[in-house]
PDB file of C-alpha atoms in Angstrom:
ATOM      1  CA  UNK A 139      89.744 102.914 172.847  1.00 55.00           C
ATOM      2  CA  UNK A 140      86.919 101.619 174.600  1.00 55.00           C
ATOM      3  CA  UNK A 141      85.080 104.819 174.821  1.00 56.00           C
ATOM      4  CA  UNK A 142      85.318 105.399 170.832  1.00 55.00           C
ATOM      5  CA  UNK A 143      83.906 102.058 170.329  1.00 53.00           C
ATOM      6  CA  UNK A 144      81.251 102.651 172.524  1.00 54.00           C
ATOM      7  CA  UNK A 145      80.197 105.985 171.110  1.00 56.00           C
ATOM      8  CA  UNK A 146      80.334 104.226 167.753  1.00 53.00           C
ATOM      9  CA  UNK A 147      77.986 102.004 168.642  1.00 55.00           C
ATOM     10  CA  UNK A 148      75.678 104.590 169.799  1.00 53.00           C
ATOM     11  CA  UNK A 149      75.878 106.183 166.621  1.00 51.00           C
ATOM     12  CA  UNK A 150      75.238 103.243 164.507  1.00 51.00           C
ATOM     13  CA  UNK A 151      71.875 102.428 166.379  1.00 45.00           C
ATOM     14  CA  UNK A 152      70.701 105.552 166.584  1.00 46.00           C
ATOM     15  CA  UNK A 153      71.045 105.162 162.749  1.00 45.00           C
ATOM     16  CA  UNK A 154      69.439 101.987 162.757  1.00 52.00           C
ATOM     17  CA  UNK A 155      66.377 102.300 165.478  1.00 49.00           C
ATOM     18  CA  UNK A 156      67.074  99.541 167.543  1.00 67.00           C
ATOM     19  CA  UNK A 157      65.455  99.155 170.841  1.00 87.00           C
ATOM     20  CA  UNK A 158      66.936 100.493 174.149  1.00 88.00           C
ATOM     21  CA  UNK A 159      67.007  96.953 175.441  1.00 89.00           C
ATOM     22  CA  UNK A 160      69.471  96.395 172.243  1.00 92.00           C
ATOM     23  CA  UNK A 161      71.424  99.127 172.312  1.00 92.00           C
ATOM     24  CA  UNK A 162      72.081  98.315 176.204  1.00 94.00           C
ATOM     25  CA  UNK A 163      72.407  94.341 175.271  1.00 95.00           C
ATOM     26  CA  UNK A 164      75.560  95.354 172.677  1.00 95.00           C
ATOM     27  CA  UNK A 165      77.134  97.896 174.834  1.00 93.00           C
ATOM     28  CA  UNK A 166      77.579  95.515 177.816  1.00 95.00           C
ATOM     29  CA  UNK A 167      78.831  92.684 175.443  1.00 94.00           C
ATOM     30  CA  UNK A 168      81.102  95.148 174.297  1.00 92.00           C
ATOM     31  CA  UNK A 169      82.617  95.473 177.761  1.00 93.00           C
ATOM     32  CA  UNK A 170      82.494  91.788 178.466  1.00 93.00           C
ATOM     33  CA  UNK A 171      84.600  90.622 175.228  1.00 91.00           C
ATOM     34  CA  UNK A 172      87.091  93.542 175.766  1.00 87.00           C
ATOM     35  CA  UNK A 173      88.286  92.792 179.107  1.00 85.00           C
ATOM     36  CA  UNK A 174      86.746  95.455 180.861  1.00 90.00           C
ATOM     37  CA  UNK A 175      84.875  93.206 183.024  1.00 93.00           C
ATOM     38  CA  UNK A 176      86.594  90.167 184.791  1.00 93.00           C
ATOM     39  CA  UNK A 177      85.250  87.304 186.422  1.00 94.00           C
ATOM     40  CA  UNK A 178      83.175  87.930 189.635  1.00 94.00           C
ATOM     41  CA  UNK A 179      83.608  92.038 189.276  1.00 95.00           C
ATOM     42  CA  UNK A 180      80.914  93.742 190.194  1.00 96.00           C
ATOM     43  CA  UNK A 181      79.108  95.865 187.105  1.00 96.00           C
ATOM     44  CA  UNK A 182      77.243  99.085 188.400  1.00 95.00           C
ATOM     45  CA  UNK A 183      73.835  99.656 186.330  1.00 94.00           C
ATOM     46  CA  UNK A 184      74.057 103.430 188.191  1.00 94.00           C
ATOM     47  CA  UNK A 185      76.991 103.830 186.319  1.00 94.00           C
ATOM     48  CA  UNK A 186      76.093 102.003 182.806  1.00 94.00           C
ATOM     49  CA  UNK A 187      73.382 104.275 183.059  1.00 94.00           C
ATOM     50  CA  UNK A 188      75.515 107.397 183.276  1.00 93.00           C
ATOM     51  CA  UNK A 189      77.788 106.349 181.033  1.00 91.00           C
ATOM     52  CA  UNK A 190      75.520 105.528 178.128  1.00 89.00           C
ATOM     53  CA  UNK A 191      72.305 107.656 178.242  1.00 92.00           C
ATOM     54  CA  UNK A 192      70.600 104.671 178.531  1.00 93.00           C
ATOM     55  CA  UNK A 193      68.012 104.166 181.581  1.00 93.00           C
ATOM     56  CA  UNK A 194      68.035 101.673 184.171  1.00 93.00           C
ATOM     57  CA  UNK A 195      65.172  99.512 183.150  1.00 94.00           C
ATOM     58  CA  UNK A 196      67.269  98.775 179.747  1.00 94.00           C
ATOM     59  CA  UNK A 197      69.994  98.023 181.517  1.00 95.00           C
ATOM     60  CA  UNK A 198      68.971  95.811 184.043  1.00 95.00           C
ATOM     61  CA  UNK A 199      66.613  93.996 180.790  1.00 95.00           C
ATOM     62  CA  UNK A 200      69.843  93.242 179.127  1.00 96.00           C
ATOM     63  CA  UNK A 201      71.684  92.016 182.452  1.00 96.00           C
ATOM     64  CA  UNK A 202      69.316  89.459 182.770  1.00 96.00           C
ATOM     65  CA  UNK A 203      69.223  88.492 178.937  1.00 96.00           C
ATOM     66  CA  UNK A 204      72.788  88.228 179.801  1.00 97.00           C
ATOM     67  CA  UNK A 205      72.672  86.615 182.820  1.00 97.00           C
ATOM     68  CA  UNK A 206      70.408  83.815 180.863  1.00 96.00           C
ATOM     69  CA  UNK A 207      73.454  83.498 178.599  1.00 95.00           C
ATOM     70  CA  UNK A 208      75.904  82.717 180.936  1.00 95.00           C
ATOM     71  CA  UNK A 209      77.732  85.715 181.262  1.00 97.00           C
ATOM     72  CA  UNK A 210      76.448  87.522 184.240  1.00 97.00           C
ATOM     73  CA  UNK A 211      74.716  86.756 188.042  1.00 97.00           C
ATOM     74  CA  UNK A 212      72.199  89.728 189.397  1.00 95.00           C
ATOM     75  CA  UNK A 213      71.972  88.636 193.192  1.00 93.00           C
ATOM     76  CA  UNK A 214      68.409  90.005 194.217  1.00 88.00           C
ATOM     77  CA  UNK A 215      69.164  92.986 196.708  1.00 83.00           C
ATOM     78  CA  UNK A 216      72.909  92.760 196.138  1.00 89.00           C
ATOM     79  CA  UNK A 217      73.510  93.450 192.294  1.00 93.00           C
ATOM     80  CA  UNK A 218      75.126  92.310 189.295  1.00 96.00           C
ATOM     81  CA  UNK A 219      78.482  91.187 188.754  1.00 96.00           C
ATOM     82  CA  UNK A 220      80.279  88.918 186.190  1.00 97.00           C
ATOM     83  CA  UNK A 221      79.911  85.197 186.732  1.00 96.00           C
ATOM     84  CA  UNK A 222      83.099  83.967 188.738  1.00 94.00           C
ATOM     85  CA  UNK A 223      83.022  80.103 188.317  1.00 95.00           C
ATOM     86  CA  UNK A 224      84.562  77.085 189.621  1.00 95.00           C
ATOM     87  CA  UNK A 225      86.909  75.467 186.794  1.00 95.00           C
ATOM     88  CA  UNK A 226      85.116  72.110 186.511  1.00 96.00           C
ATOM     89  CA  UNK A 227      82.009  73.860 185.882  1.00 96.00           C
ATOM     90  CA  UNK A 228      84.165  75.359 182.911  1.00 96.00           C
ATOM     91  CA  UNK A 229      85.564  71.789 181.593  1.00 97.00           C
ATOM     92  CA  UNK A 230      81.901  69.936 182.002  1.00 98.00           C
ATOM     93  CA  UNK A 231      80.684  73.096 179.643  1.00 97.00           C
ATOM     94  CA  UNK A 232      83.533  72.555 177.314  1.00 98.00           C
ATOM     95  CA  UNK A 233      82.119  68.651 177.314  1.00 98.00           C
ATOM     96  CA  UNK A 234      79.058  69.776 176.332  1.00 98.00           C
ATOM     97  CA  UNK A 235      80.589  72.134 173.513  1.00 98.00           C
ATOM     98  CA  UNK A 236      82.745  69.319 172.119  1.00 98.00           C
ATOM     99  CA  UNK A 237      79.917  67.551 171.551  1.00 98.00           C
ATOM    100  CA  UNK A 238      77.677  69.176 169.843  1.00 98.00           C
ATOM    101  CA  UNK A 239      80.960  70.347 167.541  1.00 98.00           C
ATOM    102  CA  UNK A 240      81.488  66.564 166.833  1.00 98.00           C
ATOM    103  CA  UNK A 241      77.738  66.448 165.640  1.00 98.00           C
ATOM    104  CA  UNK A 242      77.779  69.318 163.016  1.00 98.00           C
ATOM    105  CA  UNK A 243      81.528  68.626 162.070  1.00 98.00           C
ATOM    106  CA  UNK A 244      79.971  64.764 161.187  1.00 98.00           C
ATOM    107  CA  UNK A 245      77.193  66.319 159.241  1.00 98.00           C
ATOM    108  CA  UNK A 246      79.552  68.335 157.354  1.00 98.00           C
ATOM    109  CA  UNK A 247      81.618  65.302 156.499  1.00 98.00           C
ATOM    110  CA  UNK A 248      78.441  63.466 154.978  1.00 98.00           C
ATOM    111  CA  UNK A 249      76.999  66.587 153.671  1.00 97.00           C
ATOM    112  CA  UNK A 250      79.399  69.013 152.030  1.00 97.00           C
ATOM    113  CA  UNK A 251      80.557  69.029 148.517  1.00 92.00           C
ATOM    114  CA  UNK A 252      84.604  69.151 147.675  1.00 89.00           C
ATOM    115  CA  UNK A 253      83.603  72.211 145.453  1.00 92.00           C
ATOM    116  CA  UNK A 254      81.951  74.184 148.839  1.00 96.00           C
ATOM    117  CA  UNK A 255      85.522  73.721 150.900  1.00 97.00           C
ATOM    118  CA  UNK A 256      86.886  76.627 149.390  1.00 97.00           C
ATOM    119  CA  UNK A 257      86.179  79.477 151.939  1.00 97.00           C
ATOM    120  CA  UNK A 258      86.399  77.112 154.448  1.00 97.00           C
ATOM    121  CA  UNK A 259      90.675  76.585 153.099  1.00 97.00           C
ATOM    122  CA  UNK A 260      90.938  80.107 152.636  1.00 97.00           C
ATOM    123  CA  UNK A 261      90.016  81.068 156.578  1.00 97.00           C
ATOM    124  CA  UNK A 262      92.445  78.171 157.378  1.00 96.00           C
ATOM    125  CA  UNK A 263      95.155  79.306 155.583  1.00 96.00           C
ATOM    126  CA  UNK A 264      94.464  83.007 156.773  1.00 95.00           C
ATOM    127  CA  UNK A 265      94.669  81.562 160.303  1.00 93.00           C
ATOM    128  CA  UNK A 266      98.282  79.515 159.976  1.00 92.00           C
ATOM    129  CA  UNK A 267      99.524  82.615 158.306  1.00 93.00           C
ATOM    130  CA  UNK A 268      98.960  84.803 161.261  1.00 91.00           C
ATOM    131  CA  UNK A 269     102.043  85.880 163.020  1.00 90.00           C
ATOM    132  CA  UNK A 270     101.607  84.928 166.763  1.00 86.00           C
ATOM    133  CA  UNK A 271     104.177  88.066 167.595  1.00 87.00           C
ATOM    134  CA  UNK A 272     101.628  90.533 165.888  1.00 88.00           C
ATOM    135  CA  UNK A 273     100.417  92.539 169.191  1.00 87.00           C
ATOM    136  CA  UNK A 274      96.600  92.296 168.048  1.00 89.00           C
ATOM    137  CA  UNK A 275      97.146  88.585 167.189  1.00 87.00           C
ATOM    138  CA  UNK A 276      94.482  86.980 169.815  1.00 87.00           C
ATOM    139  CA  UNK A 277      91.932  89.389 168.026  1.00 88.00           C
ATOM    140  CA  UNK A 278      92.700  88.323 165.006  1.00 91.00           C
ATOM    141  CA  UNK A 279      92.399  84.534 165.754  1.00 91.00           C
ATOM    142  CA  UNK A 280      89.446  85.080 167.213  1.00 90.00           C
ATOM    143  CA  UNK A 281      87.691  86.809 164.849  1.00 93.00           C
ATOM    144  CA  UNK A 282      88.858  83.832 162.242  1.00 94.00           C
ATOM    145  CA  UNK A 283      88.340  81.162 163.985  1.00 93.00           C
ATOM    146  CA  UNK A 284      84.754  82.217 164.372  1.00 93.00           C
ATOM    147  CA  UNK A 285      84.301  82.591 160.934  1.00 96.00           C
ATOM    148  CA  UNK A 286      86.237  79.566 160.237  1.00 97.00           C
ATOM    149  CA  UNK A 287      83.615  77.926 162.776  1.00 96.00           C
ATOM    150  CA  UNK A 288      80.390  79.544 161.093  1.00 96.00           C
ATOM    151  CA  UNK A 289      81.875  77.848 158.274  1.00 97.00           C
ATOM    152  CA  UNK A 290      81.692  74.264 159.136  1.00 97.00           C
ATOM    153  CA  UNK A 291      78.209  75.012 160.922  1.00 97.00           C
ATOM    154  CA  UNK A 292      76.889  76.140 157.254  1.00 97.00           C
ATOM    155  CA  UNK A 293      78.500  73.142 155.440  1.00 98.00           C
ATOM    156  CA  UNK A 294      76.500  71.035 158.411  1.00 98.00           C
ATOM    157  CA  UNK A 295      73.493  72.310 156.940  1.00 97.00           C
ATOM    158  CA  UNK A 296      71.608  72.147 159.979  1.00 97.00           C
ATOM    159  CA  UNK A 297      70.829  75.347 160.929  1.00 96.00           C
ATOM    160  CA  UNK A 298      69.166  74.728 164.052  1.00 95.00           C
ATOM    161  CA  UNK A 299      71.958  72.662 165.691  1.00 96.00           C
ATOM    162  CA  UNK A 300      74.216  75.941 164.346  1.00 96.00           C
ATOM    163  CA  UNK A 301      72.141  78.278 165.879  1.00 94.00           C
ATOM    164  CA  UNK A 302      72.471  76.600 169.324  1.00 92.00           C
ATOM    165  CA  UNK A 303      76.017  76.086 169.030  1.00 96.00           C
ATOM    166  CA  UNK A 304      76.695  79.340 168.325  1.00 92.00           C
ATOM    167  CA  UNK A 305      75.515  80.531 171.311  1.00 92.00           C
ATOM    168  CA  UNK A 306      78.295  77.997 172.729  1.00 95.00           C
ATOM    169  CA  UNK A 307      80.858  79.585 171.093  1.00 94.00           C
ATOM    170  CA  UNK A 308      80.174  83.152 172.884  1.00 93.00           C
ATOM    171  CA  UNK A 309      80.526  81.631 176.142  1.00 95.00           C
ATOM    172  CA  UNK A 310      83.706  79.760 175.264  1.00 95.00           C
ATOM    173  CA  UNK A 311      85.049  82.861 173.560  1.00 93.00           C
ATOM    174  CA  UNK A 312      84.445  84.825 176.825  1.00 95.00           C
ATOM    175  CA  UNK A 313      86.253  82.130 179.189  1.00 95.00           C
ATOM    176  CA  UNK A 314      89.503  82.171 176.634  1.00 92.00           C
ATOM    177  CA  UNK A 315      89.221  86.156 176.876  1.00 90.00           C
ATOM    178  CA  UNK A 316      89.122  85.880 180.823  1.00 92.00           C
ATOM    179  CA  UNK A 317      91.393  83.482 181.129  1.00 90.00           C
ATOM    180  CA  UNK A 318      93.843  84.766 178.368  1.00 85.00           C
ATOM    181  CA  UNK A 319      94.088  81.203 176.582  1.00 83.00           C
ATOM    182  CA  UNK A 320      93.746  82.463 172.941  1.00 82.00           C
ATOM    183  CA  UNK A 321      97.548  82.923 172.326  1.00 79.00           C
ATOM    184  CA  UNK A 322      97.903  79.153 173.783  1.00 82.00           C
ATOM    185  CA  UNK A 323      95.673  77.710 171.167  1.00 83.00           C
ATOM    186  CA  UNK A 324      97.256  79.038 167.806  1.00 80.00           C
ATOM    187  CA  UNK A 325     100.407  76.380 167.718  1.00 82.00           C
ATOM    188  CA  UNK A 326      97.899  73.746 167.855  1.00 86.00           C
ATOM    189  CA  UNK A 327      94.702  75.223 165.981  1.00 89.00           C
ATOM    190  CA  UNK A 328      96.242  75.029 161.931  1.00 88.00           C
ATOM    191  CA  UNK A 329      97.133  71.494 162.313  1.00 93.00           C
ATOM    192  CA  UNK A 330      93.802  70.468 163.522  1.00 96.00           C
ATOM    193  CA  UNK A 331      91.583  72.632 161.133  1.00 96.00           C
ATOM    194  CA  UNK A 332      93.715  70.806 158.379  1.00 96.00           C
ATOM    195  CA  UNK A 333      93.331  67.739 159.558  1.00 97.00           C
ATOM    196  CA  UNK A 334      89.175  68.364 159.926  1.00 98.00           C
ATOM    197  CA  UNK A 335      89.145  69.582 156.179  1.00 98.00           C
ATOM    198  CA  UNK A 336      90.957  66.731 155.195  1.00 97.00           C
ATOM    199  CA  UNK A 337      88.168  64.064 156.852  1.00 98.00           C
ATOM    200  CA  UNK A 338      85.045  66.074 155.955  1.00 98.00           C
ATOM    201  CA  UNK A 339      87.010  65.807 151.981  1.00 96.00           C
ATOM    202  CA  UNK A 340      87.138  62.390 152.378  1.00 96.00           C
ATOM    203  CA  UNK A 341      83.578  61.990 153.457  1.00 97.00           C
ATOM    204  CA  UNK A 342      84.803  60.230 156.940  1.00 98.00           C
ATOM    205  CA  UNK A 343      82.336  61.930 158.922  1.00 97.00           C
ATOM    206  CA  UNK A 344      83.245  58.965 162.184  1.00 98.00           C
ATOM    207  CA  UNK A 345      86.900  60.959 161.797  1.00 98.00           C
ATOM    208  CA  UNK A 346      85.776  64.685 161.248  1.00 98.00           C
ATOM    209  CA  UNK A 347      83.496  64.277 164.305  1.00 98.00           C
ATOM    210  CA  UNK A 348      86.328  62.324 166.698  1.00 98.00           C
ATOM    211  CA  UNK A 349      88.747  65.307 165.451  1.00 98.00           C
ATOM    212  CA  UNK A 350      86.178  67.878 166.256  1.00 98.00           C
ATOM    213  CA  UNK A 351      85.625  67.242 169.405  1.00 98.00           C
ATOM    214  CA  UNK A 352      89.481  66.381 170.099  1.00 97.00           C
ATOM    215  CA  UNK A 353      89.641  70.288 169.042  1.00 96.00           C
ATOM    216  CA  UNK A 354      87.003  71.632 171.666  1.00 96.00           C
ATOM    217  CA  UNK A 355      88.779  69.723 174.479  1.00 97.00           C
ATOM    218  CA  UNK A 356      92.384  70.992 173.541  1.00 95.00           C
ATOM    219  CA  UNK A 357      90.727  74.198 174.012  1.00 94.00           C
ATOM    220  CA  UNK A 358      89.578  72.900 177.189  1.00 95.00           C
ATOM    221  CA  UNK A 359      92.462  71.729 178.378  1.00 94.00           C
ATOM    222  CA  UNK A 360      94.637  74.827 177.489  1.00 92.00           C
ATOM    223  CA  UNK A 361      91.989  77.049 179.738  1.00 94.00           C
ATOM    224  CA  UNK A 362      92.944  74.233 182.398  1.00 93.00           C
ATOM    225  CA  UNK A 363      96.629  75.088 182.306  1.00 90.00           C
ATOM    226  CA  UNK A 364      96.197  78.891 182.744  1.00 88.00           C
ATOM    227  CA  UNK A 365      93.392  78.703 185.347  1.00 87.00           C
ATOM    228  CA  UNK A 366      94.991  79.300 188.490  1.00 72.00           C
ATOM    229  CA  UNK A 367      97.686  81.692 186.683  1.00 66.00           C
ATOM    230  CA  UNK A 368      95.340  83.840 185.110  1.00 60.00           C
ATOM    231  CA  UNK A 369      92.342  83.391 187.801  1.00 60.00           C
ATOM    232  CA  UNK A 370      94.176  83.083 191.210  1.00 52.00           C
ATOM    233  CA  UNK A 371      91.434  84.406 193.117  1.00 48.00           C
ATOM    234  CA  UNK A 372      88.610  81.863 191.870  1.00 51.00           C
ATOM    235  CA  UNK A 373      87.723  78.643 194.016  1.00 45.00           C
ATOM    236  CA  UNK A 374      89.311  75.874 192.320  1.00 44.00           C
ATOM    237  CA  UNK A 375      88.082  72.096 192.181  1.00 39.00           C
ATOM    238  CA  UNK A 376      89.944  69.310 193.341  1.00 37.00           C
ATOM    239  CA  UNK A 377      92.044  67.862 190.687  1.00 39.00           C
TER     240      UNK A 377
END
C-alpha cells in the first residue's frame, strides 16, 4: 500500500514541478504518518535515495526541515533517526498545544457568527457518526478532526495564531500515530466538540477556551495511559 502511495506521489509532482527538496519533504512525511517509521528508528538516506530517485542532498534538506519540525534527530557523523522522546517532554508539548487551542477557540467564541457554525456541525456530526469498529476508523477520525480543527482556527479569524498552531497539530498527530492513542480519543471527542459549539454559540468565549484546552489535555492524558504499552522501550519520567 505504501509503495502505491508513494509512486502516486511521484506522479503528481512530476505533474506539478515541485522542487526535489518537496518532493523528498512529502515522501518522508508520508512514511512518518503511516507508521513506517517508529520512534527512535533509524531512517537510511542511502536507501530513501534508492527508493525514490531522489538524490541525497534532497533528502538530507528535507531531514533537517523535518528535524526543525520535531519529527526527526540527524546526529552529525551518526545519522538520522526518528525522534524517541521522554514522555514528559510529550505532556509539557501538549501544555503548550492546549494553550494556544484555548486562545483561538476564545476568539472564535467572540468572533464567529451563529450563521458560520454550519460546517463546523456538519464535521461534528460526521465524527460521532463514525463507527469505532470500522477497521480504517483512526484514519478517518483523523482526517475529521483536522478538518473539524481547521474549522475553529478559521472562525478564530486569526490566521497567524492558525498558522502556528497548525504546525502543533502535525506533531500531536504524529505522537497519537506512534503511540496508537487515536482509537482512545473517539468515546470522549463528540461530547466535547458539542459542548465547544455550544459555548462559541453562546458567545462565552471564558467557556469555549476552558473547554478547549480541557480537550488538548484529554488528548494528553490518553497518550499518558498508552505510553509504556505502546512505547516500552522509551526512557520514561518519574511519575
Amino acid at each position: 500500500m505504501l509503495g502505491i502511495i508513494v509512486h502516486l506521489l511521484i506522479a503528481n509532482t512530476r505533474i506539478n514541478m515541485p522542487s526535489k527538496n518537496a518532493q523528498a519533504y512529502e515522501l518522508i512525511r508520508v512514511k512518518l504518518f503511516s507508521g513506517n517509521y517508529m520512534f527512535g528508528e533509524a531512517i537510511s538516506v542511502k536507501e530513501l535515495s534508492e527508493e525514490t530517485g531522489i538524490s541525497r542532498q534532497p533528502i538530507m534538506t528535507a531531514l533537517y526541515r523535518l528535524q526543525e519540525q520535531g519529527f526527526v534527530e540527524i546526529i552529525a557523523q551518526v545519522g538520522c533517526k526518528v525522534v524517541q522522546p521522554e514522555l514528559q517532554t510529550v505532556l509539557d508539548f501538549y501544555e503548550m498545544f492546549a494553550a494556544i487551542e484555548s486562545v483561538l477557540v476564545g476568539f472564535a467564541a467572540q468572533r464567529a457568527q451563529p450563521t458560520e457554525l454550519y460546517r463546523l456541525k456538519s464535521l461534528h456530526a460526521q465524527i460521532s457518526a463514525l463507527n469505532p469498529s470500522h477497521p480504517q476508523v483512526e484514519q478517518h477520525y483523523r482526517q475529521l478532526n483536522i478538518e473539524f480543527h481547521k474549522e475553529l482556527h478559521t472562525l478564530a479569524k486569526s490566521p497567524q495564531v492558525s498558522l502556528r498552531q497548525q504546525a502543533n497539530f502535525d506533531l500531536s498527530d504524529f505522537y497519537l500515530l506512534q503511540t496508537q492513542s487515536f482509537k482512545q480519543n473517539l468515546p470522549f471527542a463528540g461530547h466535547e466538540h458539542q459542548s465547544i459549539i455550544l459555548a462559541i454559540e453562546n458567545k462565552d468565549n471564558l467557556q469555549a477556551a476552558q473547554l478547549a484546552r480541557e480537550h488538548i489535555l484529554n488528548v494528553a492524558e490518553n497518550i499518558k495511559k498508552t505510553w509504556r504499552k505502546s512505547t516500552p522501550y522509551l526512557s520514561q519520567t518519574r511519575q
